[in-house]
Every structure is written in C-alpha cells, then in structure tokens.
Coordinates of C-alpha atoms and ligand atoms in Angstrom, one line a residue:
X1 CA 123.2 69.4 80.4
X2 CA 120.6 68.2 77.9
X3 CA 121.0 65.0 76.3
X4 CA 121.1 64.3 72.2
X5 CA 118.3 62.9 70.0
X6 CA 120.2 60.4 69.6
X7 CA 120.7 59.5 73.6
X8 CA 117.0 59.6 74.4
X9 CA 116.4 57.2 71.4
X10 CA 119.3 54.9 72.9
X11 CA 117.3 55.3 76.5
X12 CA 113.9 54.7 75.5
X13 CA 114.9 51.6 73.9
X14 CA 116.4 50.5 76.7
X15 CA 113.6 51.4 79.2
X16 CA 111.2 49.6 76.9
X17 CA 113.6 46.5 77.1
X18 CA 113.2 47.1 80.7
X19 CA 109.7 47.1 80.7
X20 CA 109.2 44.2 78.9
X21 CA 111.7 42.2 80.8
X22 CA 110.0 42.7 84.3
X23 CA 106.6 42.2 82.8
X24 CA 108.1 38.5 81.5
X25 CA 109.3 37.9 84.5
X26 CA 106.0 39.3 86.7
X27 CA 103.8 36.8 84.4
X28 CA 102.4 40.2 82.2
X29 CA 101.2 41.3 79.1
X30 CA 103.4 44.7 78.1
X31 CA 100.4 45.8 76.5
X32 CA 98.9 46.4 80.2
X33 CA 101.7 48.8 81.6
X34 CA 101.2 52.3 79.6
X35 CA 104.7 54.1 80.0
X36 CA 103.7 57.8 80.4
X37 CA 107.3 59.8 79.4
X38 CA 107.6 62.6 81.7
X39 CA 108.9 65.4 80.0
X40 CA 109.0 67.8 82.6
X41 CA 112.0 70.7 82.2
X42 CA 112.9 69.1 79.0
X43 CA 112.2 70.9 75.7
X44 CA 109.6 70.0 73.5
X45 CA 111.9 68.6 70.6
X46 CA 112.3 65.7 73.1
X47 CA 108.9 65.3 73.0
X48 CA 108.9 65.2 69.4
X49 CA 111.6 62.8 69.4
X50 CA 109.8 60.0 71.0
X51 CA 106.6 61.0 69.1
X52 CA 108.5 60.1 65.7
X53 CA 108.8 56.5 67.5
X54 CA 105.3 56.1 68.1
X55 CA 105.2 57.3 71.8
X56 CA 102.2 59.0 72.5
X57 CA 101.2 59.3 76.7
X58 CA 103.6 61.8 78.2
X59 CA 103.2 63.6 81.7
X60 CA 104.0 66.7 83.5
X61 CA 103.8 67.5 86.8
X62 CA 103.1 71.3 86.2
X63 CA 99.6 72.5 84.4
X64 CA 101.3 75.5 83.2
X65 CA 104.3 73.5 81.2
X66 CA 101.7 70.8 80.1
X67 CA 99.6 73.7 78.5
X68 CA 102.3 75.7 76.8
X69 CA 103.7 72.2 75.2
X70 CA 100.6 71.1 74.5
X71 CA 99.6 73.8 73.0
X72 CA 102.7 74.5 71.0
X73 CA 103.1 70.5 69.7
X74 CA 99.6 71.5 68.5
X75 CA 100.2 74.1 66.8
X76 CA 103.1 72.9 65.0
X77 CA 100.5 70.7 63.3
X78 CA 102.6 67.3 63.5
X79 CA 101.8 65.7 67.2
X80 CA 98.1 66.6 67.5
X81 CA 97.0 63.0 69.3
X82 CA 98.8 63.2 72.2
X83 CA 97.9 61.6 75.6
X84 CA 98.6 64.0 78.3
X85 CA 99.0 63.3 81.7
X86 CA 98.9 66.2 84.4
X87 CA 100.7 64.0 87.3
X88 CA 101.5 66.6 89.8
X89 CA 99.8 68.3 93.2
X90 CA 97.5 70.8 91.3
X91 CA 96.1 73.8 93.4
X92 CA 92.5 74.6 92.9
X93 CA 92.5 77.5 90.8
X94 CA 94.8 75.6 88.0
X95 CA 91.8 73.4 88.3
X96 CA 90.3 75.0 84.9
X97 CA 93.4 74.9 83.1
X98 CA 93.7 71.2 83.7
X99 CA 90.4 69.7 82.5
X100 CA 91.1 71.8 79.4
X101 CA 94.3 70.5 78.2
X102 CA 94.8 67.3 80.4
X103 CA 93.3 64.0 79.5
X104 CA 94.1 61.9 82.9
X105 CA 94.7 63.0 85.6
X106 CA 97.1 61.4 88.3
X107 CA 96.9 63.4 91.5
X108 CA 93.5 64.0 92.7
X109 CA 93.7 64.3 96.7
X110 CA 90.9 66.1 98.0
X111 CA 87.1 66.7 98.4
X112 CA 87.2 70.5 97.5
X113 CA 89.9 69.9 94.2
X114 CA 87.2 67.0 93.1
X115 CA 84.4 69.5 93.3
X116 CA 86.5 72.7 91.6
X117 CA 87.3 70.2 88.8
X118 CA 83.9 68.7 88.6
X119 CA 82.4 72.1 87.8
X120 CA 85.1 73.5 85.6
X121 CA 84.4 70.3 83.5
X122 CA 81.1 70.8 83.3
X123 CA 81.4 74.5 82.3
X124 CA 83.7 73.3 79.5
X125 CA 81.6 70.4 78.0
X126 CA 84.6 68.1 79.2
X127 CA 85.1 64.9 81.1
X128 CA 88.2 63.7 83.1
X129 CA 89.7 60.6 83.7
X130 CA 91.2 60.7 87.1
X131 CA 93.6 58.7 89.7
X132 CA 93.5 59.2 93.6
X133 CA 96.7 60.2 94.8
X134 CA 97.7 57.8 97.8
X135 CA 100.1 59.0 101.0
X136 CA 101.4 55.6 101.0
X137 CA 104.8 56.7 103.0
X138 CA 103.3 58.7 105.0
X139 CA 106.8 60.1 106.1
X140 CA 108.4 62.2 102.6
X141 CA 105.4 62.8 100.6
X142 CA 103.5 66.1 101.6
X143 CA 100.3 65.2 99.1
X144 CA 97.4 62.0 98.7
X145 CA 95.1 60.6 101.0
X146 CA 96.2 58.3 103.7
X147 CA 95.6 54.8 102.4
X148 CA 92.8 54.5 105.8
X149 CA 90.6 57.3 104.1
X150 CA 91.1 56.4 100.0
X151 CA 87.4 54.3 99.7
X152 CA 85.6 56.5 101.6
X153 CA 86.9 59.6 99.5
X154 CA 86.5 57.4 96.3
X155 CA 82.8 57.0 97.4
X156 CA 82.2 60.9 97.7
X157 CA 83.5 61.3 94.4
X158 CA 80.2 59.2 92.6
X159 CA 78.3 62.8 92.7
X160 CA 81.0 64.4 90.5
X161 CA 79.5 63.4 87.2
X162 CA 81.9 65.1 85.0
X163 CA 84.9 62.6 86.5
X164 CA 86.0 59.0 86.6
X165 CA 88.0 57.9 89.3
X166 CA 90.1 55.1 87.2
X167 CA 92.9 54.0 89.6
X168 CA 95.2 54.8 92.1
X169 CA 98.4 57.0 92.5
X170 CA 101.4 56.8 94.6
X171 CA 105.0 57.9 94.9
X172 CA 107.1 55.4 96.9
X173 CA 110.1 56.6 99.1
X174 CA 113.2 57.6 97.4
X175 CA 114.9 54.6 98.3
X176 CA 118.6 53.3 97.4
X177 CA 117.3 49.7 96.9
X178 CA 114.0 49.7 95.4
X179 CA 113.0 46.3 96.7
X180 CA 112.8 48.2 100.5
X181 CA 109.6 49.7 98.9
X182 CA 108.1 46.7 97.1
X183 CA 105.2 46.4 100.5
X184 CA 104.0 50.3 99.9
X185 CA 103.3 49.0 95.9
X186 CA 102.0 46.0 97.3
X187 CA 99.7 48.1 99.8
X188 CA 98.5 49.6 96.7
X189 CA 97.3 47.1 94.8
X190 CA 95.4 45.8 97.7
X191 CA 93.7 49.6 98.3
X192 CA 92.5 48.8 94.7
X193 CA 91.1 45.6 94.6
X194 CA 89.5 45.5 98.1
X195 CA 87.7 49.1 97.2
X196 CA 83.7 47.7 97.0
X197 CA 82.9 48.2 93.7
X198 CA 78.8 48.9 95.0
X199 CA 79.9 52.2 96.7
X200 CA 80.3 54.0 93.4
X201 CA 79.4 52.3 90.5
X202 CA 80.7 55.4 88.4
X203 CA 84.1 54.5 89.4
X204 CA 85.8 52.3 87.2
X205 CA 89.0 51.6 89.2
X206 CA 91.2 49.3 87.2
X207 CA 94.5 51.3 87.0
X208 CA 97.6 51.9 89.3
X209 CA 99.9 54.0 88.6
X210 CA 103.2 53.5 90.1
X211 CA 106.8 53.4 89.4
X212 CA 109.9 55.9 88.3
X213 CA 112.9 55.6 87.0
X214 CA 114.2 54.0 90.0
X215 CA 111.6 52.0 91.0
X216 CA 109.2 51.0 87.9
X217 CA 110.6 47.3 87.5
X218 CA 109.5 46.6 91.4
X219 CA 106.3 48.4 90.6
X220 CA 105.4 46.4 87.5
X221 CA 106.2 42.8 89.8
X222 CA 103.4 44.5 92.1
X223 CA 100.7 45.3 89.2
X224 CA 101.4 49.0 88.1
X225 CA 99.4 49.8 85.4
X226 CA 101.1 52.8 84.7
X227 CA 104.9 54.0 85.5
X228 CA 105.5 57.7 85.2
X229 CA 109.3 57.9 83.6
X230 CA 111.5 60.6 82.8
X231 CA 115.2 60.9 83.8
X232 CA 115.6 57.0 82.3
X233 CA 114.5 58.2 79.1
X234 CA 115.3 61.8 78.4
X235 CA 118.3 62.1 81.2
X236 CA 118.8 63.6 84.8
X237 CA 117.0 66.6 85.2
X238 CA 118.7 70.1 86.5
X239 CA 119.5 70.0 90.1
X240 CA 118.3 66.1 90.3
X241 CA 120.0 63.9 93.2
X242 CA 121.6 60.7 91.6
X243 CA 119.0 57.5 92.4
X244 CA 122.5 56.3 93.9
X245 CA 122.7 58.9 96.4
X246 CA 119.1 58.7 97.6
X247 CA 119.9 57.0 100.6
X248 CA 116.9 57.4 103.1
X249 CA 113.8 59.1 103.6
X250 CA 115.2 62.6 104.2
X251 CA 117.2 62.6 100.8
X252 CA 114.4 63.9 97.7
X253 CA 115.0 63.9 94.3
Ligands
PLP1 C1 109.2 63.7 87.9 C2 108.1 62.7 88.2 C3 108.2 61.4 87.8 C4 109.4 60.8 87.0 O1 110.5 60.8 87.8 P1 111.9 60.1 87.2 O2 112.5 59.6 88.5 O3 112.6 61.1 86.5 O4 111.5 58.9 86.4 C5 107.2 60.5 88.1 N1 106.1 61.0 88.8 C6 106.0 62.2 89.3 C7 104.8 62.6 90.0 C8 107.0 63.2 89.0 O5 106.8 64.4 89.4

C-alpha cells in the first residue's frame, strides 16, 4: 500500500523534526547532516513531492531505478538539479551506468569496482564523489571492507584520478533497540578520523554516512554526516519487516 502526498509531507516533517532534535541534543549544526530520501520502489511522484518542499539529495540502492527516475524527472523538465545518490552494492559492469547518472556514490568496496569506475569516468569526461562501504557487523551484512583493511584500500584508491574517496559507509545491524548499535557508529567515526591523511592526499574524507529510519538519531549522536532514509518518510516498503519485529541479527529488513 502506497502512502498519500499528503502522508509523506506529514512524515518528512516529522523526520526533519527528528533530525533537528538529535542534532540539538548531540551539540550539532543540522546544516551538517544531508538527509538523502531514499526512494527506492516508490514512484517518482513522491519524489516530486518532496522536490516541491525544497528536498533535493535522494538515493537508490539500484543503478537501473536511479537511471530510469533520473532520467524521467529530467525529462519532465521540472526537477533537473537533483542530487543523486547510488547507495547500493553495485556489480562491475553497472559501473558505467553509475558514473553517468549518479553524483555520490555510497558503496564502493573493492579494488577491481574502484578501477572499473575509475576508467568508465574517465571515458565519460566525469568525476565521482565516492564513500567506502564498511563491514562493520561483520555478521548480516554480505558487502564493505572489514574495518582492519578500510585505510590501506583508501590508500590504493589515490591512483584513481577520476574519484574522491569522501567518507565512509556503513549499515549497522537491524537491531530492535538502536542504542545496541551505537559502538559499530562509534567504530566508524574513529575509522575516519584516525585514517593518515599523508597516505592519499586526493582523499578528502570528511563524511560518514550512517543511519536509517531506525537508527539515524543514534547515528547523528555518533557524527553521521549523512543518514540514508526512506520508509520514515515515504512509508514501509513492499514486503518490509516492521523495525519492531527486527529482533536479532538473523531478522533483515
Ligand atoms: C533501503 C536503504 C536505506 C533506507 O532504509 P529505511 O530503513 O527505509 O530508512 C538506507 N540505506 C540503504 C543502503 C538502503 O538500501
């Protein structure tokens, strides 16, 4: 079932109140948490809904769906400065696709994808912003380097001219109590700041992005940069498990 205009109006106001009430109480400016919507599954008049409120970052986890909305919004003539962010695993030969319609990119996890997008952004005349995907519970999550190996990978990446490695990505357990995964956020802010900054001076790693519906306020407390929201803003997806019901590790939404 698909929410009203109305509804995801009601719900982004009140994620934004959200927002703004954790970064009060974490001691933050708002203005440095970017809330990327993610409208994955959901129809591009939601997009367009939040567009006429001034939203402009939105993410998708699939480069197919990012292009097709992308390119329809753009064609439609009346969200042509969108921000989009590809935030999902992303095979190597979707690698071309990606630096041509994405402008960050949230999941970069391996040597061989780095180089793949690294030459299909130099072929296109195009740059890309990226974040490396962190394991950081290394029991549910199948994709992202295991936090031992994350600066040394972050070092290989200074020969790929055509990208910027800007932060740090991670998915935190699907937890019932959010607070039980407050140490992997704080894990990652640590990866970040104790990365030597000498070992790629191309990288300019300032970002974190971290935080979902479920979790975002803890994330924010431990420095996220950027939370990647969707079923808080336009409703529970098709086939989505309740955040009530996730009740250990072995429970995915
Ligand atoms: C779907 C998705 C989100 C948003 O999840 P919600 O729980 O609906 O907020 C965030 N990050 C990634 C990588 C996703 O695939």
């Amino acid at each position: 079932m698909l929410p009203d205009p109305a509804d995801i109006h009601r719900r982004y106001e009140a994620t934004k109140e959200r927002i703004e009430q954790a970064c009060i109480k974490a001691g933050r400016s708002v203005d440095g948490v970017t809330l990327v919507a993610v409208s994955k599954t959901f129809p591009t008049d939601f997009i367009r809904v939040l567009y006429n409120l001034g939203h402009r970052h939105f993410g998708e986890n699939k480069v197919q769906e990012l292009a097709y909305k992308a390119s329809f919004l753009r064609e439609s003539g009346d969200c042509g400065d969108l921000h989009w962010h590809m935030i999902g695993h992303l095979q190597r030969n979707k690698a071309r696709e990606v630096v041509l319609v994405a402008d960050v990119f949230h999941a970069l996890d391996s040597d061989r994808l780095a180089e793949e997008l690294n030459r299909r952004a130099e072929a296109a005349d195009r740059s890309l912003s990226c974040f490396v995907q962190v394991n950081i519970s290394a029991e549910t999550s199948k994709h992202g380097l295991g936090p031992d190996d994350v600066h040394a990978f972050i070092t290989r990446t200074a020969k790929f001219e055509r990208l910027t490695v800007v932060g740090l990505m991670a998915m935190a357990r699907p937890v019932f109590n959010p607070e039980d995964v407050r140490p992997e956020f704080a894990k990652m802010k640590n990866l970040l700041d104790s990365y030597p900054a000498h070992d790629n001076p191309r990288a300019d790693l300032k970002y974190l992005s971290m935080g979902m519906s479920h979790d975002f306020e803890v994330a924010i407390a431990e420095g996220a940069t950027h939370i990647r929201i969707g079923s808080s803003i336009f409703g529970p997806r098709a086939g989505m498990v309740p955040a009530g019901d996730m009740i250990g590790p072995d429970r995915v939404a």
